[in-house]
XYZ file of C-alpha atoms in Angstrom:
90
model
C 5.343 17.969 11.125
C 5.286 17.614 7.637
C 4.064 20.834 5.382
C 3.059 18.066 2.775
C 0.832 15.180 2.286
C 1.711 11.722 3.426
C 1.490 8.851 0.621
C -0.655 5.942 2.196
C -0.631 2.249 0.463
C -3.550 -0.154 1.459
C -2.173 -3.622 1.468
C -3.533 -6.988 2.091
C -1.419 -8.789 4.018
C -1.570 -12.981 4.144
C -2.280 -14.323 7.310
C 1.026 -16.892 7.385
C 3.244 -13.584 6.070
C 5.559 -12.187 8.992
C 4.163 -9.002 8.849
C 0.700 -9.933 10.118
C 2.852 -11.148 13.315
C 4.083 -7.507 13.642
C 2.776 -4.155 14.891
C -0.610 -3.868 12.616
C -2.162 -0.509 13.062
C -5.558 -0.655 14.860
C -7.340 0.506 11.746
C -6.317 -2.851 10.124
C -9.589 -5.045 9.165
C -9.469 -8.413 8.982
C -10.693 -10.522 5.995
C -10.861 -13.988 4.938
C -8.211 -13.791 2.928
C -5.642 -11.902 5.117
C -5.592 -8.190 6.894
C -6.071 -5.257 5.054
C -4.411 -2.171 6.286
C -3.215 1.369 5.203
C 0.133 2.629 6.039
C 1.823 5.732 5.616
C 5.246 5.418 5.018
C 6.647 5.661 9.014
C 4.082 3.160 10.032
C 5.102 1.025 7.316
C 8.614 1.369 8.419
C 7.724 0.709 12.017
C 5.909 -2.975 11.135
C 8.734 -3.922 9.101
C 11.145 -2.929 12.387
C 9.076 -4.571 14.645
C 9.690 -8.176 12.717
C 13.464 -6.979 12.871
C 13.693 -5.444 9.494
C 14.925 -2.270 9.335
C 13.933 -0.128 6.066
C 15.608 3.669 5.626
C 12.552 5.685 5.479
C 14.051 6.867 1.827
C 13.532 3.704 1.042
C 10.258 2.833 2.126
C 9.193 6.502 0.381
C 10.608 5.312 -3.180
C 8.328 1.838 -2.506
C 5.198 3.546 -1.843
C 6.149 5.931 -5.103
C 6.446 2.706 -7.012
C 3.404 1.375 -5.969
C 1.261 4.918 -6.214
C 2.576 4.904 -9.909
C 1.933 1.588 -10.870
C -1.626 1.614 -9.437
C -1.990 5.000 -11.465
C -0.564 3.552 -14.506
C -2.887 0.216 -13.943
C -6.274 2.773 -13.489
C -5.637 4.375 -16.509
C -5.034 1.221 -18.705
C -8.257 -0.213 -17.135
C -10.036 2.956 -17.900
C -8.695 3.438 -21.407
C -9.608 -0.441 -22.175
C -13.446 0.602 -20.833
C -13.687 3.548 -22.964
C -12.556 1.656 -25.983
C -14.834 -1.456 -25.845
C -17.683 1.021 -25.015
C -18.348 -0.129 -21.518
C -18.097 3.373 -19.812
C -21.157 5.250 -18.693
C -22.308 8.771 -20.446
């Protein structure tokens, strides 16, 4: 058991992606443009292993950390732009 929160990343997997043929969690939602699914690092590693791609858990954690940081930076930039353009609500 883990004594800290697990990062969760949500992906949109293209229908023609090899990942779409792997071990997708039951919570996945099929959309017109792909499969939307949230992963914790272990589940993502299991998906990749189910299609024959083995990634060490530490590498998955690093990938998730990068993705989360990028999303936070994008959200912050969007918030700044909205504020600077006067589009925010007060």
